[in-house]
Short mmCIF file of N, CA and C in Angstrom, two decimals:
data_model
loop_
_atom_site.label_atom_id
_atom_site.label_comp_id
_atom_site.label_asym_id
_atom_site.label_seq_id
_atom_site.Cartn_x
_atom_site.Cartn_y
_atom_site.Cartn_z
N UNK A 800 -210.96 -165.75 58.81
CA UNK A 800 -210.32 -166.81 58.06
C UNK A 800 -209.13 -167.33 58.86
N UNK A 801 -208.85 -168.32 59.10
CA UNK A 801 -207.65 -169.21 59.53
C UNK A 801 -206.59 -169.04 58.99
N UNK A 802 -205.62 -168.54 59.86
CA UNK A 802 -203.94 -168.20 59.21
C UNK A 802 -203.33 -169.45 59.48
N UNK A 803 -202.19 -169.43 58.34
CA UNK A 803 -201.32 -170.26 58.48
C UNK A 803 -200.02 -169.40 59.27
N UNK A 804 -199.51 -170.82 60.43
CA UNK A 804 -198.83 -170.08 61.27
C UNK A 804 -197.36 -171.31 61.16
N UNK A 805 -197.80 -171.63 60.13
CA UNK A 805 -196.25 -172.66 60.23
C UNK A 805 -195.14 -172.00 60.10
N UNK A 806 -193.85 -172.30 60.71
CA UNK A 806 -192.36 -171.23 60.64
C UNK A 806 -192.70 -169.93 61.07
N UNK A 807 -194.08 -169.49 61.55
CA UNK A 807 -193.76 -168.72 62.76
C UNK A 807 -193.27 -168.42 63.57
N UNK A 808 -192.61 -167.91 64.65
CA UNK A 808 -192.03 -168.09 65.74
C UNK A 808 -192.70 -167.26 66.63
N UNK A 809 -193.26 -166.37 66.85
CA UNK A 809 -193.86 -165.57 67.09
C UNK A 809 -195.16 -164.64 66.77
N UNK A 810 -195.81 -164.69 67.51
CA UNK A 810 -196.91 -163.79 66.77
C UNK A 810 -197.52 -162.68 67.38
N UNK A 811 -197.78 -161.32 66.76
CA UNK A 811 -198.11 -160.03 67.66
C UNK A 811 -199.82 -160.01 67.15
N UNK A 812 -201.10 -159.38 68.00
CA UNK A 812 -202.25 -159.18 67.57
C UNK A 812 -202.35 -157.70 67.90
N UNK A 813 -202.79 -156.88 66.62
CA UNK A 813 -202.97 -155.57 66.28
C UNK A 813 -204.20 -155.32 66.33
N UNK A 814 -204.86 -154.45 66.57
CA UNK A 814 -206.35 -154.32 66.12
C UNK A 814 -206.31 -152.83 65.19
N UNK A 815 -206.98 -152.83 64.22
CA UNK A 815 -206.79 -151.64 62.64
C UNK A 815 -208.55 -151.81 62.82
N UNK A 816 -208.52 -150.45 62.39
CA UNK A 816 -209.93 -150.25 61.96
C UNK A 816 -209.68 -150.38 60.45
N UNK A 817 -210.74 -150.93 59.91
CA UNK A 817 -210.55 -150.54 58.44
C UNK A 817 -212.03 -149.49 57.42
N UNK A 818 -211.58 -148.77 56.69
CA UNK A 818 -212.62 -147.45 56.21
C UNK A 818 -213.27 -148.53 55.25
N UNK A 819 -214.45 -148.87 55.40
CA UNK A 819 -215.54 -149.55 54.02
C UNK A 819 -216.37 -148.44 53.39
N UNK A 820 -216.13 -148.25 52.61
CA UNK A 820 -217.30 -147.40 51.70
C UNK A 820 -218.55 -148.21 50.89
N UNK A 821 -219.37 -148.08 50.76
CA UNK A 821 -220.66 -148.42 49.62
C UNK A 821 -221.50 -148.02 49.53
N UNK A 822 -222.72 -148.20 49.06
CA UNK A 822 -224.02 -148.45 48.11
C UNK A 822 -224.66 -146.93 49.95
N UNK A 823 -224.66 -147.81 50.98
CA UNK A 823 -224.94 -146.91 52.12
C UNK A 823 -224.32 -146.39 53.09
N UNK A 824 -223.28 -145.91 52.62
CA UNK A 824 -222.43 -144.76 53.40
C UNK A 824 -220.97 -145.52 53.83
N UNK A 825 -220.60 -144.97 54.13
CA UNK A 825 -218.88 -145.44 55.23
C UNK A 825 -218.93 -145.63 56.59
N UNK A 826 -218.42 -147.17 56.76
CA UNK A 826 -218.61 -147.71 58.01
C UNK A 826 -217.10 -148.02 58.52
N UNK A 827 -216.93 -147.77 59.38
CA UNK A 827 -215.12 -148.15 59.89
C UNK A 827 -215.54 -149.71 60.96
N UNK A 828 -214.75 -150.43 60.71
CA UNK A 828 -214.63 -151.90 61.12
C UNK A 828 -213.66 -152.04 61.82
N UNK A 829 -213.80 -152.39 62.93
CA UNK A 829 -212.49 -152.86 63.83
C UNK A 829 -212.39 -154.56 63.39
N UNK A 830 -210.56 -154.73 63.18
CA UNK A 830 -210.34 -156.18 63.03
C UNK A 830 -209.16 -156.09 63.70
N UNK A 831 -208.87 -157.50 64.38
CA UNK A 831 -207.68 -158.29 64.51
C UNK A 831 -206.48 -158.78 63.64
N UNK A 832 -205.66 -157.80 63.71
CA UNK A 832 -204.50 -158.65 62.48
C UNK A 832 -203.17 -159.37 63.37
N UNK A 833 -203.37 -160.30 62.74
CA UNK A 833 -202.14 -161.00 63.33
C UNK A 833 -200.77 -160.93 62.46
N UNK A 834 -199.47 -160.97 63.15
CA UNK A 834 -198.56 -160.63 62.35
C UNK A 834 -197.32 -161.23 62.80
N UNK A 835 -196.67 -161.88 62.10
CA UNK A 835 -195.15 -161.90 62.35
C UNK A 835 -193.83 -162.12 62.26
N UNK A 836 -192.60 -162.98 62.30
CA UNK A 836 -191.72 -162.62 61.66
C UNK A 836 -190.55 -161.27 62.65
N UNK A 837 -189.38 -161.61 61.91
CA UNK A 837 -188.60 -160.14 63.00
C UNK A 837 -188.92 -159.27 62.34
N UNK A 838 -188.68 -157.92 63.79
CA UNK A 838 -188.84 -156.29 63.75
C UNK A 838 -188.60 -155.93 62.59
N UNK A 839 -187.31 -156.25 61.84
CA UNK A 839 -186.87 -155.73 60.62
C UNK A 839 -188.18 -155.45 59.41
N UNK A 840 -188.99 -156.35 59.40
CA UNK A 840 -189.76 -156.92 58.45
C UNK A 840 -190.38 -155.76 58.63
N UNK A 841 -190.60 -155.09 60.09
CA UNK A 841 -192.13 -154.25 59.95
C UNK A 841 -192.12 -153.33 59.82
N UNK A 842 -190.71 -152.57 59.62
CA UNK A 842 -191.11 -151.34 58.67
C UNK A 842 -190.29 -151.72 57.38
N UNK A 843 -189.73 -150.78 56.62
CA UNK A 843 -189.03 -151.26 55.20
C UNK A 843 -187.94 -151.40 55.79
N UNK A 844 -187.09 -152.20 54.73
CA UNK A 844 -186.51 -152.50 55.00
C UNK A 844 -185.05 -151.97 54.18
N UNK A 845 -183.73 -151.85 54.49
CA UNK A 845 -182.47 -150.83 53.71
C UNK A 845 -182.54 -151.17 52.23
N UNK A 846 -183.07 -152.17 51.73
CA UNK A 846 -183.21 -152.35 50.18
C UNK A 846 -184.36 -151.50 49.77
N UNK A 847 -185.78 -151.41 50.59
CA UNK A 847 -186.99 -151.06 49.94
C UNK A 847 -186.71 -149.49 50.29
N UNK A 848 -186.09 -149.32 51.03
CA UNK A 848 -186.10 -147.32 51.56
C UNK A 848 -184.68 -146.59 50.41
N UNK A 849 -185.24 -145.13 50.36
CA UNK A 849 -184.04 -144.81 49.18
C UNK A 849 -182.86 -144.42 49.99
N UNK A 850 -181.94 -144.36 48.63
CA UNK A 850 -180.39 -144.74 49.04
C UNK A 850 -180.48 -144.06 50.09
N UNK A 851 -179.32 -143.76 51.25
CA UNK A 851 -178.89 -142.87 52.02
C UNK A 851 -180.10 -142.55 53.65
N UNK A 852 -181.02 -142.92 53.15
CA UNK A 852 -182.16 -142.54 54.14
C UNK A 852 -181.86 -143.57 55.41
N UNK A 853 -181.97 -143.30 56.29
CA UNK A 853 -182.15 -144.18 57.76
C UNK A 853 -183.33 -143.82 58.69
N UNK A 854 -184.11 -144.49 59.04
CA UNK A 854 -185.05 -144.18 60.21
C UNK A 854 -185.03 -143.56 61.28
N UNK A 855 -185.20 -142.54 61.79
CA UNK A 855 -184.88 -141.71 63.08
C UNK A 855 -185.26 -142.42 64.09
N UNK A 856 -184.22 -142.23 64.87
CA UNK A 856 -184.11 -143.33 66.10
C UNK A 856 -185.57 -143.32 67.10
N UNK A 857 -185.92 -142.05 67.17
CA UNK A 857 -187.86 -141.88 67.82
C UNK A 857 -188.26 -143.33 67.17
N UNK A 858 -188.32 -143.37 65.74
CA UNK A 858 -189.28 -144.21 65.26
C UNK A 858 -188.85 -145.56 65.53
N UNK A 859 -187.80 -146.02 65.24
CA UNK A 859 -187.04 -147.31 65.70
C UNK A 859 -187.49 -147.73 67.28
N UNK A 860 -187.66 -146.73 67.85
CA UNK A 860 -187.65 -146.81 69.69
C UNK A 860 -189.46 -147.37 69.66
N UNK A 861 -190.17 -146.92 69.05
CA UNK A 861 -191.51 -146.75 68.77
C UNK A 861 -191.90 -148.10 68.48
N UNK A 862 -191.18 -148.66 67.42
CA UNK A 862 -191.54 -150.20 66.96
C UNK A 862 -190.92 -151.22 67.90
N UNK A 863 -189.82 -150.67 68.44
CA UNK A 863 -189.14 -151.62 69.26
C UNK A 863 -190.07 -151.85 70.90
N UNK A 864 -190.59 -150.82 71.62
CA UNK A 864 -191.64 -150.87 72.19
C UNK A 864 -193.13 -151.70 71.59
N UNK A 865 -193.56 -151.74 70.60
CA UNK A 865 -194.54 -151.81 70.04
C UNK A 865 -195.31 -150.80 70.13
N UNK A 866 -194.81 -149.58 70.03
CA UNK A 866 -196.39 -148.91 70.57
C UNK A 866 -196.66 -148.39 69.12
N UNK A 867 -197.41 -149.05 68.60
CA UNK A 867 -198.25 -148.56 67.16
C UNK A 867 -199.29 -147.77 66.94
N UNK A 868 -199.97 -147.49 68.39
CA UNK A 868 -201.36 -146.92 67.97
C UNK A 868 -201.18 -146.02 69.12
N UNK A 869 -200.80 -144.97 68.62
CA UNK A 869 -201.38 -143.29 69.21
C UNK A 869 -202.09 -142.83 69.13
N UNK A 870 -203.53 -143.21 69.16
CA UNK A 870 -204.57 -142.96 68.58
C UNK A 870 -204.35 -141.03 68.61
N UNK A 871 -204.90 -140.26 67.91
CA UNK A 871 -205.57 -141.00 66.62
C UNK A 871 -204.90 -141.74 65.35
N UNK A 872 -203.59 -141.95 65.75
CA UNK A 872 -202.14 -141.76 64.60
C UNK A 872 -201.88 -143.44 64.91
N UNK A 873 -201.75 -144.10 63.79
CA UNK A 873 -201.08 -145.59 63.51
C UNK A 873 -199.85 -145.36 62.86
N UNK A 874 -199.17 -146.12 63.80
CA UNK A 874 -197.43 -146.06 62.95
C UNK A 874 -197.53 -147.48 62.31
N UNK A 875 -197.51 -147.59 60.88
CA UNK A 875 -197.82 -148.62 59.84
C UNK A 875 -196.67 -149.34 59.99
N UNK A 876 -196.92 -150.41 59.38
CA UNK A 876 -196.20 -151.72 60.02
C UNK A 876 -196.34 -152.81 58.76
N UNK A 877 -195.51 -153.94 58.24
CA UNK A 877 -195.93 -154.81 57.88
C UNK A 877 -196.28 -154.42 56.09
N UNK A 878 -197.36 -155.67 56.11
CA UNK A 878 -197.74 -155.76 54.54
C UNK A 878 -198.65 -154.32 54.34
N UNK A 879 -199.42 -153.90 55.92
CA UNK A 879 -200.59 -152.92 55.46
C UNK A 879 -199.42 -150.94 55.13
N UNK A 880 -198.32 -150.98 55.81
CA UNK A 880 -196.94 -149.96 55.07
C UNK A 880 -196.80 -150.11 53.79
N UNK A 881 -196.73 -151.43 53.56
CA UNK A 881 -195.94 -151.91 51.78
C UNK A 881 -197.18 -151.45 51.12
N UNK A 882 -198.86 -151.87 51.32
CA UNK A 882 -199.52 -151.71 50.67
C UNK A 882 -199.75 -150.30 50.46
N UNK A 883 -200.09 -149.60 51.26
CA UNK A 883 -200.27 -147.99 51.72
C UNK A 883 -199.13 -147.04 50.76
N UNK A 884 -198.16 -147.31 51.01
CA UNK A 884 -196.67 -146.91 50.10
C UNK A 884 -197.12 -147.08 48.71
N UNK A 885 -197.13 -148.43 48.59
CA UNK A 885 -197.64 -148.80 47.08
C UNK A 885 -198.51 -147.84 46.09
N UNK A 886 -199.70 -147.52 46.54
CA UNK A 886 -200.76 -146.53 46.70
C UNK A 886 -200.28 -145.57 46.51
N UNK A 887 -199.87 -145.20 47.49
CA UNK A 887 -199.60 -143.36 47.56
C UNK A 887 -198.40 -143.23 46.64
N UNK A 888 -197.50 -144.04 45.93
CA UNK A 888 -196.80 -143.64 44.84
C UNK A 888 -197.39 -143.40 43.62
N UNK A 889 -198.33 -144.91 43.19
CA UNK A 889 -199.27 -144.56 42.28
C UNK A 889 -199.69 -143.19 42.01
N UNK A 890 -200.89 -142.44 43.34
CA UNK A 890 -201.46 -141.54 43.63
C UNK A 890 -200.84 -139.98 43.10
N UNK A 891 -199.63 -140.26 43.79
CA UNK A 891 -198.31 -139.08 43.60
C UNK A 891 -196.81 -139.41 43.19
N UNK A 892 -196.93 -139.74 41.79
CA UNK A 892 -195.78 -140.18 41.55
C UNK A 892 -194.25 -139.10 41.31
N UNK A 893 -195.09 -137.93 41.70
CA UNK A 893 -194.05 -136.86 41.79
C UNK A 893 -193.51 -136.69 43.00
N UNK A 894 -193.79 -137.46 43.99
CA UNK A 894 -193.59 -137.05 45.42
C UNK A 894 -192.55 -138.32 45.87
N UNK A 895 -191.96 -137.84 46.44
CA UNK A 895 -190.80 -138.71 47.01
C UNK A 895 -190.95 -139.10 48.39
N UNK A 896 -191.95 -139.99 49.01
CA UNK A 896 -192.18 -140.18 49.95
C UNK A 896 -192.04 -141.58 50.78
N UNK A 897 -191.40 -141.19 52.36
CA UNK A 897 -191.74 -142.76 52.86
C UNK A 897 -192.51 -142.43 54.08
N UNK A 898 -193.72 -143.31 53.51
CA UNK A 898 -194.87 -143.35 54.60
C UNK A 898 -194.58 -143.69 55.91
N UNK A 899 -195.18 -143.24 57.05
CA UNK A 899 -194.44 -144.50 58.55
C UNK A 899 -196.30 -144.36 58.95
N UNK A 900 -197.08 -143.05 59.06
CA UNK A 900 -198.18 -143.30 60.17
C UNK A 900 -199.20 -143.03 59.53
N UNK A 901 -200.57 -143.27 59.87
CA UNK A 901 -201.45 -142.36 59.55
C UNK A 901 -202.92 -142.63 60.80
N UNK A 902 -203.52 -142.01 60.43
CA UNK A 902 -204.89 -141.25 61.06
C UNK A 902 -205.94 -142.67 61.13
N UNK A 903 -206.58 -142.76 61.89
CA UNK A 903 -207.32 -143.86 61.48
C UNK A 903 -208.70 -142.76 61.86
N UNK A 904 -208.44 -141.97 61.63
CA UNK A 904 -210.38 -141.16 61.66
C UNK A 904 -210.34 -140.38 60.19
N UNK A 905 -209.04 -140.94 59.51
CA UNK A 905 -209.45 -139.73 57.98
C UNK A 905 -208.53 -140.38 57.36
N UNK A 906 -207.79 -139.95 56.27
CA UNK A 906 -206.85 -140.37 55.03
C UNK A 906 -205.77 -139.36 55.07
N UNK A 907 -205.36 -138.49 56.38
CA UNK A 907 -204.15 -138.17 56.55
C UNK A 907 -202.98 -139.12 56.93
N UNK A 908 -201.52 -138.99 56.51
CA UNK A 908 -200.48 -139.74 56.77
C UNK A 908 -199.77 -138.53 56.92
N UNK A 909 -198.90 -139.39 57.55
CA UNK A 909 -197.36 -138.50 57.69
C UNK A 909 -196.06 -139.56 56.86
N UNK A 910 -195.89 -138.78 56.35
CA UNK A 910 -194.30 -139.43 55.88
C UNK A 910 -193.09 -138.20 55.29
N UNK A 911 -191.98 -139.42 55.65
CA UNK A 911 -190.80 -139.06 55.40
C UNK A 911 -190.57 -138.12 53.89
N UNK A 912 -190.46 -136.97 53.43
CA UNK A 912 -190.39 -136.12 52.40
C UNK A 912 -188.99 -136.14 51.77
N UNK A 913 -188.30 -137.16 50.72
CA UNK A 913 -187.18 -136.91 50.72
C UNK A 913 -186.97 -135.53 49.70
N UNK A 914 -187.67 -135.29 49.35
CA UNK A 914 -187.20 -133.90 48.79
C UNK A 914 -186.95 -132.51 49.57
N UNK A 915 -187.74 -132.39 50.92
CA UNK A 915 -187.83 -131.12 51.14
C UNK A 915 -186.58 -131.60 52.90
N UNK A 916 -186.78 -133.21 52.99
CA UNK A 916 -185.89 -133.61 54.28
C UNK A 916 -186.82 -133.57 55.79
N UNK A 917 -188.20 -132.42 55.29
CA UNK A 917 -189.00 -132.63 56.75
C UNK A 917 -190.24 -133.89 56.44
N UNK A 918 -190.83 -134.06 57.71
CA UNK A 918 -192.04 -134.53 57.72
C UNK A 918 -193.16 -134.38 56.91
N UNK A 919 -193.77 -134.89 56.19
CA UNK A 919 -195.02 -133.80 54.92
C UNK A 919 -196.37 -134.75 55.75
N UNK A 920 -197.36 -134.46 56.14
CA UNK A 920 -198.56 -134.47 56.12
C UNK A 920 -199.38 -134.55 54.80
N UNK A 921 -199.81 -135.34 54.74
CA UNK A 921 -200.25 -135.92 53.23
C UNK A 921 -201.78 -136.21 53.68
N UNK A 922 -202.45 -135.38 53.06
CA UNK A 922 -204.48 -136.48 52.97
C UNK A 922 -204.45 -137.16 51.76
N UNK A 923 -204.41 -138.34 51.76
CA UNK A 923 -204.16 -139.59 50.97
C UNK A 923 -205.51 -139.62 49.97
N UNK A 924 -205.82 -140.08 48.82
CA UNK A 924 -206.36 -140.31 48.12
C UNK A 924 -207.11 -138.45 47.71
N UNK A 925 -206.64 -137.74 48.05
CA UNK A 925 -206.59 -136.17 47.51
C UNK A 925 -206.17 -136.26 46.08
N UNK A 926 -206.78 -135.09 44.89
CA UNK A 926 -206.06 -135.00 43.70
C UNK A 926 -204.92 -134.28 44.15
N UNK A 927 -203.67 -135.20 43.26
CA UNK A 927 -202.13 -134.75 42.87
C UNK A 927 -202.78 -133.56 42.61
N UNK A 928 -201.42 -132.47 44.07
CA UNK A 928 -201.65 -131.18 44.22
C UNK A 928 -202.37 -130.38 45.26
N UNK A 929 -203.37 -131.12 45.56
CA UNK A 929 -204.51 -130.91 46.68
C UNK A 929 -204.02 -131.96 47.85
N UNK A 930 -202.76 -132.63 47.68
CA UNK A 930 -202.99 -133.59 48.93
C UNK A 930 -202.39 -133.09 50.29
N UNK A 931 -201.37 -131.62 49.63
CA UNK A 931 -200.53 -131.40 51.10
C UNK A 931 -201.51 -130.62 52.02
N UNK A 932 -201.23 -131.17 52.56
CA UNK A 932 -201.85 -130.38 54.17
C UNK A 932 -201.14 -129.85 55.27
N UNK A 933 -199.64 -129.75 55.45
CA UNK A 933 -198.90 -129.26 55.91
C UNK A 933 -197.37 -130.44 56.24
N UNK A 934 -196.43 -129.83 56.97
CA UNK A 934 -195.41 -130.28 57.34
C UNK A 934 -194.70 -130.35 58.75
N UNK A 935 -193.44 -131.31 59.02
CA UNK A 935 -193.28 -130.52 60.24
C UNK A 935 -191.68 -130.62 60.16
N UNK A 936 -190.74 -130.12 61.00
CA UNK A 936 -189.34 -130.05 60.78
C UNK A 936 -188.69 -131.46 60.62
N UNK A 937 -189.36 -132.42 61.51
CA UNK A 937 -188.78 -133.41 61.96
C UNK A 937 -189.86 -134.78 62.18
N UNK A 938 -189.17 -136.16 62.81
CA UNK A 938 -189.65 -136.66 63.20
C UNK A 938 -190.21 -136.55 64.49
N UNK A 939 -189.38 -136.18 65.70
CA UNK A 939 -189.29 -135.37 66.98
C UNK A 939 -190.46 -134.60 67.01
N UNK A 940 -190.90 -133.60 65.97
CA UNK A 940 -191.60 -132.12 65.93
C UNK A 940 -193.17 -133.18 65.59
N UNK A 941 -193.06 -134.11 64.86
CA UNK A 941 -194.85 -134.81 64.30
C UNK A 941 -195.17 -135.50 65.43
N UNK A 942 -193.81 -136.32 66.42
CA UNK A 942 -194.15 -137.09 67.56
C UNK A 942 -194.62 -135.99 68.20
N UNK A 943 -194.17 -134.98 68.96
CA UNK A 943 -194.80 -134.45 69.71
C UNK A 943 -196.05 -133.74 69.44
N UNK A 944 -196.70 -133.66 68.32
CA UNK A 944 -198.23 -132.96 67.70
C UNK A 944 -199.05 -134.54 68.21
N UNK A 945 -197.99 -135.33 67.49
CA UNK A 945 -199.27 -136.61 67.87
C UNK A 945 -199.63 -137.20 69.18
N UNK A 946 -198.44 -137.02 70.01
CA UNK A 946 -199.00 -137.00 71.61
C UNK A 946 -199.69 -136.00 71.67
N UNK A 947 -200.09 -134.73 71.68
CA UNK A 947 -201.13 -133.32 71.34
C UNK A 947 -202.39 -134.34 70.82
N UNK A 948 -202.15 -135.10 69.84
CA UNK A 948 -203.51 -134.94 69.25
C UNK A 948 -203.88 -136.56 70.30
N UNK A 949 -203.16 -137.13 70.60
CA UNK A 949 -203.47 -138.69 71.82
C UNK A 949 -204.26 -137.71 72.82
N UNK A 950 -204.20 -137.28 73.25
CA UNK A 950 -204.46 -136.44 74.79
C UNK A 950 -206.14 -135.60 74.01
N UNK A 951 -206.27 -135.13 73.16
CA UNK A 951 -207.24 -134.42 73.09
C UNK A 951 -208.26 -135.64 72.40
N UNK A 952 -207.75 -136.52 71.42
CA UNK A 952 -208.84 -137.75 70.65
C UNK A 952 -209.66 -138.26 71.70
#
Protein backbone atom coordinates (compact mmCIF):
# COMPACT_ATOMS: atom_id res chain seq x y z
CA UNK A 1 0.00 0.00 0.00
CA UNK A 2 1.30 3.60 -0.68
CA UNK A 3 2.42 5.71 2.35
CA UNK A 4 1.83 9.03 2.86
CA UNK A 5 5.11 10.79 3.22
CA UNK A 6 4.07 14.43 3.48
CA UNK A 7 6.05 16.40 6.58
CA UNK A 8 8.38 13.70 6.50
CA UNK A 9 11.76 14.59 6.63
CA UNK A 10 13.28 11.56 6.64
CA UNK A 11 12.71 8.09 6.16
CA UNK A 12 14.42 4.71 7.57
CA UNK A 13 13.42 1.04 5.72
CA UNK A 14 13.26 -1.89 8.28
CA UNK A 15 12.56 -5.25 7.18
CA UNK A 16 10.20 -7.38 10.25
CA UNK A 17 9.15 -10.65 9.62
CA UNK A 18 5.71 -10.94 10.61
CA UNK A 19 4.15 -14.54 12.44
CA UNK A 20 0.64 -15.35 10.26
CA UNK A 21 -1.25 -18.10 11.68
CA UNK A 22 -4.42 -19.96 9.92
CA UNK A 23 -6.76 -22.46 8.56
CA UNK A 24 -2.92 -24.15 7.28
CA UNK A 25 -0.32 -23.69 9.65
CA UNK A 26 2.12 -20.57 10.50
CA UNK A 27 3.94 -18.85 7.90
CA UNK A 28 6.48 -15.94 8.86
CA UNK A 29 6.48 -13.08 6.08
CA UNK A 30 9.21 -10.83 5.52
CA UNK A 31 8.01 -7.02 4.92
CA UNK A 32 9.40 -3.63 4.44
CA UNK A 33 8.38 -1.02 6.98
CA UNK A 34 9.04 2.31 6.43
CA UNK A 35 9.32 4.75 9.25
CA UNK A 36 9.89 8.14 10.42
CA UNK A 37 10.02 11.19 12.29
CA UNK A 38 12.96 11.89 15.22
CA UNK A 39 14.85 9.17 17.33
CA UNK A 40 12.80 10.26 20.26
CA UNK A 41 9.62 8.87 18.70
CA UNK A 42 11.17 5.33 18.42
CA UNK A 43 11.29 4.17 21.54
CA UNK A 44 8.81 5.66 24.37
CA UNK A 45 8.94 8.37 25.13
CA UNK A 46 9.52 10.29 29.22
CA UNK A 47 5.63 10.72 29.32
CA UNK A 48 4.74 7.04 28.04
CA UNK A 49 7.70 5.23 30.37
CA UNK A 50 7.00 5.11 34.32
CA UNK A 51 7.96 7.79 36.61
CA UNK A 52 11.69 7.69 37.44
CA UNK A 53 12.76 5.04 34.77
CA UNK A 54 15.46 6.14 32.08
CA UNK A 55 16.81 3.98 29.27
CA UNK A 56 20.26 2.49 29.76
CA UNK A 57 22.65 4.14 27.80
CA UNK A 58 23.59 0.38 25.77
CA UNK A 59 20.11 0.85 24.50
CA UNK A 60 20.11 4.58 23.55
CA UNK A 61 23.68 3.82 21.77
CA UNK A 62 21.76 0.87 19.91
CA UNK A 63 18.98 3.13 18.39
CA UNK A 64 21.26 5.87 17.84
CA UNK A 65 23.41 3.52 15.56
CA UNK A 66 20.33 1.96 14.15
CA UNK A 67 21.24 -1.34 14.77
CA UNK A 68 17.76 -2.99 15.41
CA UNK A 69 18.13 -6.40 14.30
CA UNK A 70 20.45 -8.81 16.16
CA UNK A 71 19.08 -11.42 14.77
CA UNK A 72 17.68 -13.48 16.36
CA UNK A 73 16.61 -10.42 18.79
CA UNK A 74 14.66 -7.09 17.33
CA UNK A 75 15.05 -4.05 19.43
CA UNK A 76 11.29 -2.66 18.85
CA UNK A 77 10.89 0.61 17.66
CA UNK A 78 8.02 2.85 16.69
CA UNK A 79 4.18 2.11 16.45
CA UNK A 80 5.13 -1.91 16.26
CA UNK A 81 6.83 -1.13 20.59
CA UNK A 82 3.52 0.89 21.33
CA UNK A 83 1.55 -1.93 19.82
CA UNK A 84 3.52 -4.95 21.41
CA UNK A 85 3.47 -2.97 25.00
CA UNK A 86 -0.15 -2.46 24.48
CA UNK A 87 -0.64 -6.30 24.32
CA UNK A 88 1.53 -7.52 26.76
CA UNK A 89 -0.19 -5.25 29.43
CA UNK A 90 -3.51 -6.51 28.48
CA UNK A 91 -1.93 -10.15 28.61
CA UNK A 92 -0.22 -9.41 32.15
CA UNK A 93 -1.70 -6.79 33.83
CA UNK A 94 0.13 -7.69 36.97
CA UNK A 95 3.46 -7.20 35.52
CA UNK A 96 5.14 -4.01 35.36
CA UNK A 97 6.88 -4.06 32.25
CA UNK A 98 8.76 -2.01 29.50
CA UNK A 99 9.21 -3.95 26.46
CA UNK A 100 12.50 -2.86 24.20
CA UNK A 101 13.27 -6.44 22.07
CA UNK A 102 12.08 -9.52 21.02
CA UNK A 103 12.81 -12.83 19.06
CA UNK A 104 11.61 -12.92 15.67
CA UNK A 105 11.78 -17.00 15.58
CA UNK A 106 9.23 -17.27 18.72
CA UNK A 107 7.13 -14.91 21.15
CA UNK A 108 10.01 -14.33 23.56
CA UNK A 109 10.74 -10.54 24.59
CA UNK A 110 12.89 -9.02 26.87
CA UNK A 111 11.84 -6.12 28.87
CA UNK A 112 12.55 -3.74 31.41
CA UNK A 113 10.96 -5.40 34.96
CA UNK A 114 10.11 -2.47 37.08
CA UNK A 115 9.39 -4.49 39.94
CA UNK A 116 12.24 -6.79 40.39
CA UNK A 117 14.79 -3.67 38.49
CA UNK A 118 16.42 -6.64 36.20
CA UNK A 119 15.78 -7.66 32.69
CA UNK A 120 12.65 -10.39 32.65
CA UNK A 121 12.48 -12.59 29.56
CA UNK A 122 8.91 -12.92 28.86
CA UNK A 123 7.27 -15.72 26.08
CA UNK A 124 4.52 -13.43 25.07
CA UNK A 125 1.08 -14.61 24.54
CA UNK A 126 1.85 -17.52 27.45
CA UNK A 127 -1.02 -17.92 30.23
CA UNK A 128 -0.54 -15.14 33.10
CA UNK A 129 2.01 -17.14 35.19
CA UNK A 130 3.47 -19.45 32.58
CA UNK A 131 5.03 -16.53 30.69
CA UNK A 132 8.43 -16.12 32.66
CA UNK A 133 11.14 -17.77 31.21
CA UNK A 134 13.93 -16.30 32.94
CA UNK A 135 15.89 -13.00 33.71
CA UNK A 136 19.02 -11.23 33.53
CA UNK A 137 20.80 -8.59 35.95
CA UNK A 138 20.90 -5.94 33.50
CA UNK A 139 20.67 -4.43 30.26
CA UNK A 140 24.60 -4.99 29.67
CA UNK A 141 24.07 -8.89 30.94
CA UNK A 142 20.77 -9.55 27.92
CA UNK A 143 23.14 -7.51 25.37
CA UNK A 144 25.76 -9.73 25.80
CA UNK A 145 23.46 -13.30 25.64
CA UNK A 146 22.09 -11.66 22.50
CA UNK A 147 25.40 -11.18 20.75
CA UNK A 148 25.76 -15.21 22.07
CA UNK A 149 22.66 -15.94 20.49
CA UNK A 150 23.72 -13.41 16.86
CA UNK A 151 26.85 -15.63 16.46
CA UNK A 152 25.20 -19.06 16.92
CA UNK A 153 21.44 -18.07 14.82
Amino acid sequence: CPLDMDGVDSVKVRSLWLKLSGAHGVVFVQAKVAFGGPMSELLFTAEELPEGFTYPRGLLRLVELELFELEPWWILTGDHLRALQEGMRGRYPTRHLVLFAKRQDNDDCVCFDMDTGKVSLVHDWASPGWEARGEFQDFNKWLHSAVDDLIEF
